[in-house]
Amino acid sequence: MGMPKSGTTSIHEFFQCNGLTASHQYCGRGVGFCGLAIRDNLQHQLPPLHGFDEQFDVFTQLDTNFPPSQCYYPQIQALEEIHQYYPNTTLILNTRNSTSWLNSVSHWFGMRTRLTKCDLPGLPEGVGAKDEDMLEFYENHLERIREFAKRYPSHRLIEVSIHDEKAGDILASAFRMNATCWGQSNKAEDSKSNIKTRKTKNGQPPILAVGLPKPGMSSIHDFFECNGFRSSNYTLSIRDN
């Protein structure tokens, strides 16, 4: 229920490491971004997680941040509906020092600029160029979630700061899981020397099609899918990790 750049990837990896199925921004093929799927469901008077609630145990980042048309923050804009349909759900309020958060969103692939264009409650379109406006927005959101949990005590609220050296212990204790699964991901200050060689789930290096759009990308995608590979295509998802 916290804001992006507040440890959502670390939380996602914590639950995945502990054997749960967790989503992070993206809620699967055929669904797309969690935030947009939630918005569409509510527009059709459906439960927020309709159509994908059984696919995941944990939703670690609900918001979608691609203004103007693909920007939606359920943890701000759909709180009442979340309570209406899931009155006993556990809420995680992931936090960090507000100045640290501001520095992170200001240096993460245009996120601060996108936030100022989202026209969110508490952050109207065009507001956010001043640090004090962004800090107020962030701190007000934390209070919004705390007050929400007080208003609806059927929810269990787990608040954890990603800067707390005991963050892993807090989550492990709350959910009876292994604390060693906790780590901080997506650190902008990570040096290239710390990058490890990555492989796909089948143990092989990934295959990347690096041509320009329109020279048969969909055909290449279909070719690999037909041959039993799991293949991504731009038309299926756009991810902002």
PDB file of C-alpha atoms in Angstrom:
ATOM      1  CA  MET A   1       0.000   0.000   0.000  1.00  0.00           C
ATOM      2  CA  GLY A   2       3.051   2.249  -0.017  1.00  0.00           C
ATOM      3  CA  MET A   3       4.317   4.334  -2.888  1.00  0.00           C
ATOM      4  CA  PRO A   4       6.586   3.078  -5.700  1.00  0.00           C
ATOM      5  CA  LYS A   5      10.301   3.184  -4.918  1.00  0.00           C
ATOM      6  CA  SER A   6       9.597   2.088  -1.350  1.00  0.00           C
ATOM      7  CA  GLY A   7      10.923  -1.439  -1.505  1.00  0.00           C
ATOM      8  CA  THR A   8       8.187  -3.039  -3.632  1.00  0.00           C
ATOM      9  CA  THR A   9      10.658  -5.208  -5.551  1.00  0.00           C
ATOM     10  CA  SER A  10      12.321  -6.366  -2.342  1.00  0.00           C
ATOM     11  CA  ILE A  11       8.927  -7.253  -0.887  1.00  0.00           C
ATOM     12  CA  HIS A  12       8.018  -9.104  -4.073  1.00  0.00           C
ATOM     13  CA  GLU A  13      11.232 -11.124  -3.942  1.00  0.00           C
ATOM     14  CA  PHE A  14      10.762 -11.789  -0.227  1.00  0.00           C
ATOM     15  CA  PHE A  15       7.422 -13.512  -0.802  1.00  0.00           C
ATOM     16  CA  GLN A  16       8.571 -15.286  -3.946  1.00  0.00           C
ATOM     17  CA  CYS A  17      11.610 -16.604  -2.076  1.00  0.00           C
ATOM     18  CA  ASN A  18       9.271 -17.888   0.629  1.00  0.00           C
ATOM     19  CA  GLY A  19       7.242 -19.892  -1.886  1.00  0.00           C
ATOM     20  CA  LEU A  20       4.273 -17.585  -2.460  1.00  0.00           C
ATOM     21  CA  THR A  21       3.115 -16.354  -5.857  1.00  0.00           C
ATOM     22  CA  ALA A  22       3.512 -12.585  -5.921  1.00  0.00           C
ATOM     23  CA  SER A  23       2.754  -9.967  -8.555  1.00  0.00           C
ATOM     24  CA  HIS A  24       4.702  -6.756  -9.034  1.00  0.00           C
ATOM     25  CA  GLN A  25       2.915  -4.126 -11.136  1.00  0.00           C
ATOM     26  CA  TYR A  26       2.029  -6.727 -13.766  1.00  0.00           C
ATOM     27  CA  CYS A  27      -0.745  -9.228 -13.140  1.00  0.00           C
ATOM     28  CA  GLY A  28      -0.164 -11.736 -15.882  1.00  0.00           C
ATOM     29  CA  ARG A  29      -0.693 -12.355 -19.546  1.00  0.00           C
ATOM     30  CA  GLY A  30      -4.175 -11.359 -20.613  1.00  0.00           C
ATOM     31  CA  VAL A  31      -4.483  -9.014 -17.631  1.00  0.00           C
ATOM     32  CA  GLY A  32      -1.614  -6.563 -18.007  1.00  0.00           C
ATOM     33  CA  PHE A  33      -0.819  -3.888 -15.475  1.00  0.00           C
ATOM     34  CA  CYS A  34      -2.494  -4.498 -12.124  1.00  0.00           C
ATOM     35  CA  GLY A  35      -3.484  -0.863 -11.683  1.00  0.00           C
ATOM     36  CA  LEU A  36      -5.218  -0.594 -15.049  1.00  0.00           C
ATOM     37  CA  ALA A  37      -6.955  -3.944 -14.563  1.00  0.00           C
ATOM     38  CA  ILE A  38      -8.253  -2.768 -11.178  1.00  0.00           C
ATOM     39  CA  ARG A  39      -9.471   0.502 -12.700  1.00  0.00           C
ATOM     40  CA  ASP A  40     -11.246  -1.351 -15.515  1.00  0.00           C
ATOM     41  CA  ASN A  41     -12.884  -3.763 -13.081  1.00  0.00           C
ATOM     42  CA  LEU A  42     -14.235  -0.947 -10.947  1.00  0.00           C
ATOM     43  CA  GLN A  43     -15.566   0.859 -13.999  1.00  0.00           C
ATOM     44  CA  HIS A  44     -17.584  -2.296 -14.724  1.00  0.00           C
ATOM     45  CA  GLN A  45     -18.777  -2.620 -11.103  1.00  0.00           C
ATOM     46  CA  LEU A  46     -16.589  -5.681 -10.554  1.00  0.00           C
ATOM     47  CA  PRO A  47     -14.349  -6.498  -7.575  1.00  0.00           C
ATOM     48  CA  PRO A  48     -10.936  -4.805  -7.886  1.00  0.00           C
ATOM     49  CA  LEU A  49      -9.004  -8.056  -8.370  1.00  0.00           C
ATOM     50  CA  HIS A  50     -11.629  -9.806 -10.482  1.00  0.00           C
ATOM     51  CA  GLY A  51     -10.126 -12.131 -13.051  1.00  0.00           C
ATOM     52  CA  PHE A  52      -6.730 -12.505 -11.417  1.00  0.00           C
ATOM     53  CA  ASP A  53      -7.285 -12.716  -7.670  1.00  0.00           C
ATOM     54  CA  GLU A  54      -6.705 -16.480  -7.676  1.00  0.00           C
ATOM     55  CA  GLN A  55      -3.447 -16.231  -9.616  1.00  0.00           C
ATOM     56  CA  PHE A  56      -1.484 -14.512  -6.824  1.00  0.00           C
ATOM     57  CA  ASP A  57      -1.086 -14.740  -3.082  1.00  0.00           C
ATOM     58  CA  VAL A  58       0.427 -11.271  -2.735  1.00  0.00           C
ATOM     59  CA  PHE A  59       0.172  -8.053  -4.746  1.00  0.00           C
ATOM     60  CA  THR A  60       3.327  -6.086  -4.020  1.00  0.00           C
ATOM     61  CA  GLN A  61       2.799  -3.023  -6.234  1.00  0.00           C
ATOM     62  CA  LEU A  62      -0.669  -2.082  -7.409  1.00  0.00           C
ATOM     63  CA  ASP A  63      -0.071   1.243  -9.123  1.00  0.00           C
ATOM     64  CA  THR A  64       0.529   1.946 -12.803  1.00  0.00           C
ATOM     65  CA  ASN A  65       2.432   5.102 -13.678  1.00  0.00           C
ATOM     66  CA  PHE A  66       2.217   5.983 -17.378  1.00  0.00           C
ATOM     67  CA  PRO A  67       0.233   9.223 -17.731  1.00  0.00           C
ATOM     68  CA  PRO A  68      -2.030  10.462 -18.956  1.00  0.00           C
ATOM     69  CA  SER A  69      -4.232   7.484 -19.828  1.00  0.00           C
ATOM     70  CA  GLN A  70      -2.364   4.687 -18.020  1.00  0.00           C
ATOM     71  CA  CYS A  71      -1.988   6.114 -14.549  1.00  0.00           C
ATOM     72  CA  TYR A  72      -3.899   4.662 -11.620  1.00  0.00           C
ATOM     73  CA  TYR A  73      -3.063   4.256  -7.926  1.00  0.00           C
ATOM     74  CA  PRO A  74      -5.482   1.825  -6.219  1.00  0.00           C
ATOM     75  CA  GLN A  75      -3.786   2.452  -2.861  1.00  0.00           C
ATOM     76  CA  ILE A  76      -5.057   6.025  -3.209  1.00  0.00           C
ATOM     77  CA  GLN A  77      -8.025   5.872  -5.555  1.00  0.00           C
ATOM     78  CA  ALA A  78      -9.662   2.545  -4.677  1.00  0.00           C
ATOM     79  CA  LEU A  79      -9.278   2.182  -0.923  1.00  0.00           C
ATOM     80  CA  GLU A  80     -12.994   2.046  -0.193  1.00  0.00           C
ATOM     81  CA  GLU A  81     -13.556  -0.587  -2.862  1.00  0.00           C
ATOM     82  CA  ILE A  82     -10.665  -2.647  -1.516  1.00  0.00           C
ATOM     83  CA  HIS A  83     -12.318  -2.641   1.895  1.00  0.00           C
ATOM     84  CA  GLN A  84     -15.756  -3.347   0.421  1.00  0.00           C
ATOM     85  CA  TYR A  85     -14.639  -6.487  -1.384  1.00  0.00           C
ATOM     86  CA  TYR A  86     -11.728  -7.596   0.816  1.00  0.00           C
ATOM     87  CA  PRO A  87     -12.585  -6.452   4.352  1.00  0.00           C
ATOM     88  CA  ASN A  88     -10.156  -8.835   6.034  1.00  0.00           C
ATOM     89  CA  THR A  89      -7.149  -8.486   3.767  1.00  0.00           C
ATOM     90  CA  THR A  90      -3.730  -7.812   5.272  1.00  0.00           C
ATOM     91  CA  LEU A  91      -2.164  -4.520   4.233  1.00  0.00           C
ATOM     92  CA  ILE A  92       1.565  -3.842   4.011  1.00  0.00           C
ATOM     93  CA  LEU A  93       2.562  -0.197   4.342  1.00  0.00           C
ATOM     94  CA  ASN A  94       6.095  -0.120   2.991  1.00  0.00           C
ATOM     95  CA  THR A  95       7.845   3.122   3.876  1.00  0.00           C
ATOM     96  CA  ARG A  96      11.185   4.866   3.708  1.00  0.00           C
ATOM     97  CA  ASN A  97      12.629   8.199   4.767  1.00  0.00           C
ATOM     98  CA  SER A  98      10.667  10.795   2.787  1.00  0.00           C
ATOM     99  CA  THR A  99      13.777  12.634   1.563  1.00  0.00           C
ATOM    100  CA  SER A 100      15.288   9.341   0.451  1.00  0.00           C
ATOM    101  CA  TRP A 101      12.050   8.483  -1.373  1.00  0.00           C
ATOM    102  CA  LEU A 102      12.067  11.831  -3.164  1.00  0.00           C
ATOM    103  CA  ASN A 103      15.658  11.349  -4.263  1.00  0.00           C
ATOM    104  CA  SER A 104      14.824   7.880  -5.560  1.00  0.00           C
ATOM    105  CA  VAL A 105      11.769   8.867  -7.631  1.00  0.00           C
ATOM    106  CA  SER A 106      13.684  11.866  -8.959  1.00  0.00           C
ATOM    107  CA  HIS A 107      16.359   9.579 -10.431  1.00  0.00           C
ATOM    108  CA  TRP A 108      14.282   6.606 -11.595  1.00  0.00           C
ATOM    109  CA  PHE A 109      13.439   6.727 -15.310  1.00  0.00           C
ATOM    110  CA  GLY A 110      11.326   9.883 -15.211  1.00  0.00           C
ATOM    111  CA  MET A 111       9.081   8.720 -12.370  1.00  0.00           C
ATOM    112  CA  ARG A 112       8.864  12.122 -10.706  1.00  0.00           C
ATOM    113  CA  THR A 113       7.815  13.785 -13.953  1.00  0.00           C
ATOM    114  CA  ARG A 114       5.244  11.067 -14.564  1.00  0.00           C
ATOM    115  CA  LEU A 115       3.835  11.497 -11.067  1.00  0.00           C
ATOM    116  CA  THR A 116       3.294  15.194 -11.692  1.00  0.00           C
ATOM    117  CA  LYS A 117       1.237  14.306 -14.790  1.00  0.00           C
ATOM    118  CA  CYS A 118      -0.951  11.646 -13.183  1.00  0.00           C
ATOM    119  CA  ASP A 119      -3.420  14.094 -11.614  1.00  0.00           C
ATOM    120  CA  LEU A 120      -3.737  12.109  -8.388  1.00  0.00           C
ATOM    121  CA  PRO A 121      -5.718  13.059  -5.294  1.00  0.00           C
ATOM    122  CA  GLY A 122      -3.328  15.153  -3.246  1.00  0.00           C
ATOM    123  CA  LEU A 123      -1.074  15.767  -6.241  1.00  0.00           C
ATOM    124  CA  PRO A 124      -2.963  17.604  -9.008  1.00  0.00           C
ATOM    125  CA  GLU A 125      -1.534  17.624 -12.504  1.00  0.00           C
ATOM    126  CA  GLY A 126       1.394  20.026 -12.753  1.00  0.00           C
ATOM    127  CA  VAL A 127       2.156  19.960  -9.027  1.00  0.00           C
ATOM    128  CA  GLY A 128       5.360  18.303  -7.850  1.00  0.00           C
ATOM    129  CA  ALA A 129       8.190  20.343  -9.281  1.00  0.00           C
ATOM    130  CA  LYS A 130       8.796  21.730  -5.788  1.00  0.00           C
ATOM    131  CA  ASP A 131      10.356  19.281  -3.366  1.00  0.00           C
ATOM    132  CA  GLU A 132       8.049  20.350  -0.563  1.00  0.00           C
ATOM    133  CA  ASP A 133       4.984  19.436  -2.635  1.00  0.00           C
ATOM    134  CA  MET A 134       6.261  15.937  -3.350  1.00  0.00           C
ATOM    135  CA  LEU A 135       7.297  15.388   0.254  1.00  0.00           C
ATOM    136  CA  GLU A 136       3.892  16.503   1.500  1.00  0.00           C
ATOM    137  CA  PHE A 137       2.183  14.175  -0.971  1.00  0.00           C
ATOM    138  CA  TYR A 138       4.292  11.223   0.181  1.00  0.00           C
ATOM    139  CA  GLU A 139       3.852  11.851   3.890  1.00  0.00           C
ATOM    140  CA  ASN A 140       0.111  12.441   3.470  1.00  0.00           C
ATOM    141  CA  HIS A 141      -0.201   9.100   1.730  1.00  0.00           C
ATOM    142  CA  LEU A 142       1.387   7.264   4.640  1.00  0.00           C
ATOM    143  CA  GLU A 143      -1.087   8.925   6.983  1.00  0.00           C
ATOM    144  CA  ARG A 144      -3.921   8.067   4.594  1.00  0.00           C
ATOM    145  CA  ILE A 145      -3.167   4.351   4.905  1.00  0.00           C
ATOM    146  CA  ARG A 146      -2.702   4.509   8.669  1.00  0.00           C
ATOM    147  CA  GLU A 147      -6.030   6.292   9.090  1.00  0.00           C
ATOM    148  CA  PHE A 148      -7.697   3.830   6.721  1.00  0.00           C
ATOM    149  CA  ALA A 149      -6.516   0.909   8.866  1.00  0.00           C
ATOM    150  CA  LYS A 150      -7.781   2.646  12.009  1.00  0.00           C
ATOM    151  CA  ARG A 151     -11.150   3.308  10.388  1.00  0.00           C
ATOM    152  CA  TYR A 152     -11.455  -0.319   9.301  1.00  0.00           C
ATOM    153  CA  PRO A 153      -9.785  -2.418  12.024  1.00  0.00           C
ATOM    154  CA  SER A 154     -10.751  -5.663  10.270  1.00  0.00           C
ATOM    155  CA  HIS A 155      -7.583  -5.132   8.247  1.00  0.00           C
ATOM    156  CA  ARG A 156      -4.238  -6.088   9.714  1.00  0.00           C
ATOM    157  CA  LEU A 157      -1.670  -3.390   8.922  1.00  0.00           C
ATOM    158  CA  ILE A 158       2.005  -4.350   8.722  1.00  0.00           C
ATOM    159  CA  GLU A 159       4.192  -1.262   8.518  1.00  0.00           C
ATOM    160  CA  VAL A 160       7.813  -1.762   7.542  1.00  0.00           C
ATOM    161  CA  SER A 161      10.559   0.687   6.609  1.00  0.00           C
ATOM    162  CA  ILE A 162      12.966  -0.565   3.973  1.00  0.00           C
ATOM    163  CA  HIS A 163      15.745   1.273   5.826  1.00  0.00           C
ATOM    164  CA  ASP A 164      15.123  -0.705   9.006  1.00  0.00           C
ATOM    165  CA  GLU A 165      17.855  -3.302   9.439  1.00  0.00           C
ATOM    166  CA  LYS A 166      15.163  -5.549  10.911  1.00  0.00           C
ATOM    167  CA  ALA A 167      12.777  -5.188   7.946  1.00  0.00           C
ATOM    168  CA  GLY A 168      13.199  -8.844   7.043  1.00  0.00           C
ATOM    169  CA  ASP A 169      12.544  -9.899  10.627  1.00  0.00           C
ATOM    170  CA  ILE A 170       9.397  -7.756  10.761  1.00  0.00           C
ATOM    171  CA  LEU A 171       7.953  -9.351   7.632  1.00  0.00           C
ATOM    172  CA  ALA A 172       9.080 -12.821   8.660  1.00  0.00           C
ATOM    173  CA  SER A 173       7.447 -12.488  12.054  1.00  0.00           C
ATOM    174  CA  ALA A 174       4.221 -11.071  10.633  1.00  0.00           C
ATOM    175  CA  PHE A 175       3.835 -13.821   8.046  1.00  0.00           C
ATOM    176  CA  ARG A 176       5.771 -16.662   9.708  1.00  0.00           C
ATOM    177  CA  MET A 177       8.365 -16.808   6.967  1.00  0.00           C
ATOM    178  CA  ASN A 178      12.107 -16.908   6.455  1.00  0.00           C
ATOM    179  CA  ALA A 179      13.779 -13.556   7.162  1.00  0.00           C
ATOM    180  CA  THR A 180      16.838 -14.402   5.056  1.00  0.00           C
ATOM    181  CA  CYS A 181      14.701 -13.884   1.948  1.00  0.00           C
ATOM    182  CA  TRP A 182      14.773 -10.133   2.531  1.00  0.00           C
ATOM    183  CA  GLY A 183      17.030  -7.889   0.463  1.00  0.00           C
ATOM    184  CA  GLN A 184      16.912  -4.482  -1.185  1.00  0.00           C
ATOM    185  CA  SER A 185      16.450  -4.482  -4.951  1.00  0.00           C
ATOM    186  CA  ASN A 186      16.502  -1.780  -7.623  1.00  0.00           C
ATOM    187  CA  LYS A 187      19.131   0.305  -5.838  1.00  0.00           C
ATOM    188  CA  ALA A 188      20.096   3.122  -8.190  1.00  0.00           C
ATOM    189  CA  GLU A 189      23.535   3.275  -6.596  1.00  0.00           C
ATOM    190  CA  ASP A 190      24.369  -0.356  -7.363  1.00  0.00           C
ATOM    191  CA  SER A 191      27.553  -0.416  -9.410  1.00  0.00           C
ATOM    192  CA  LYS A 192      27.982  -2.398 -12.602  1.00  0.00           C
ATOM    193  CA  SER A 193      30.640  -4.444 -10.862  1.00  0.00           C
ATOM    194  CA  ASN A 194      27.889  -6.008  -8.730  1.00  0.00           C
ATOM    195  CA  ILE A 195      25.847  -7.190 -11.697  1.00  0.00           C
ATOM    196  CA  LYS A 196      25.603 -10.967 -11.925  1.00  0.00           C
ATOM    197  CA  THR A 197      25.093 -12.917 -15.120  1.00  0.00           C
ATOM    198  CA  ARG A 198      21.403 -13.753 -15.412  1.00  0.00           C
ATOM    199  CA  LYS A 199      19.776 -16.776 -17.006  1.00  0.00           C
ATOM    200  CA  THR A 200      16.245 -17.797 -17.829  1.00  0.00           C
ATOM    201  CA  LYS A 201      14.386 -20.433 -15.826  1.00  0.00           C
ATOM    202  CA  ASN A 202      15.619 -23.170 -18.150  1.00  0.00           C
ATOM    203  CA  GLY A 203      19.186 -22.252 -17.228  1.00  0.00           C
ATOM    204  CA  GLN A 204      20.055 -20.716 -20.589  1.00  0.00           C
ATOM    205  CA  PRO A 205      20.932 -17.108 -21.460  1.00  0.00           C
ATOM    206  CA  PRO A 206      17.897 -15.183 -22.743  1.00  0.00           C
ATOM    207  CA  ILE A 207      17.249 -14.756 -26.478  1.00  0.00           C
ATOM    208  CA  LEU A 208      16.733 -11.112 -27.474  1.00  0.00           C
ATOM    209  CA  ALA A 209      15.280  -9.877 -30.779  1.00  0.00           C
ATOM    210  CA  VAL A 210      16.986  -6.515 -31.245  1.00  0.00           C
ATOM    211  CA  GLY A 211      15.597  -5.306 -34.575  1.00  0.00           C
ATOM    212  CA  LEU A 212      13.401  -2.244 -35.007  1.00  0.00           C
ATOM    213  CA  PRO A 213       9.599  -2.453 -34.688  1.00  0.00           C
ATOM    214  CA  LYS A 214       7.641  -3.960 -37.589  1.00  0.00           C
ATOM    215  CA  PRO A 215      10.277  -6.335 -39.103  1.00  0.00           C
ATOM    216  CA  GLY A 216       8.340  -9.450 -38.043  1.00  0.00           C
ATOM    217  CA  MET A 217       8.429  -9.144 -34.252  1.00  0.00           C
ATOM    218  CA  SER A 218       5.005 -10.765 -33.839  1.00  0.00           C
ATOM    219  CA  SER A 219       5.967 -13.607 -36.159  1.00  0.00           C
ATOM    220  CA  ILE A 220       9.158 -14.229 -34.175  1.00  0.00           C
ATOM    221  CA  HIS A 221       7.134 -14.166 -30.957  1.00  0.00           C
ATOM    222  CA  ASP A 222       4.642 -16.697 -32.353  1.00  0.00           C
ATOM    223  CA  PHE A 223       7.486 -18.901 -33.607  1.00  0.00           C
ATOM    224  CA  PHE A 224       9.001 -19.285 -30.155  1.00  0.00           C
ATOM    225  CA  GLU A 225       5.624 -19.712 -28.458  1.00  0.00           C
ATOM    226  CA  CYS A 226       4.761 -22.457 -30.959  1.00  0.00           C
ATOM    227  CA  ASN A 227       8.039 -24.182 -30.095  1.00  0.00           C
ATOM    228  CA  GLY A 228       7.247 -24.252 -26.397  1.00  0.00           C
ATOM    229  CA  PHE A 229       9.199 -21.176 -25.281  1.00  0.00           C
ATOM    230  CA  ARG A 230       7.743 -18.464 -23.035  1.00  0.00           C
ATOM    231  CA  SER A 231       8.130 -15.338 -25.124  1.00  0.00           C
ATOM    232  CA  SER A 232       7.412 -11.680 -24.421  1.00  0.00           C
ATOM    233  CA  ASN A 233       6.249  -9.146 -26.962  1.00  0.00           C
ATOM    234  CA  TYR A 234       5.929  -5.372 -26.641  1.00  0.00           C
ATOM    235  CA  THR A 235       2.226  -5.631 -27.309  1.00  0.00           C
ATOM    236  CA  LEU A 236       1.796  -7.859 -24.286  1.00  0.00           C
ATOM    237  CA  SER A 237       3.453  -5.812 -21.562  1.00  0.00           C
ATOM    238  CA  ILE A 238       5.462  -2.723 -20.783  1.00  0.00           C
ATOM    239  CA  ARG A 239       7.265  -3.014 -17.474  1.00  0.00           C
ATOM    240  CA  ASP A 240       8.719  -0.332 -15.219  1.00  0.00           C
ATOM    241  CA  ASN A 241      10.656  -2.263 -12.573  1.00  0.00           C
TER     242      ASN A 241
END
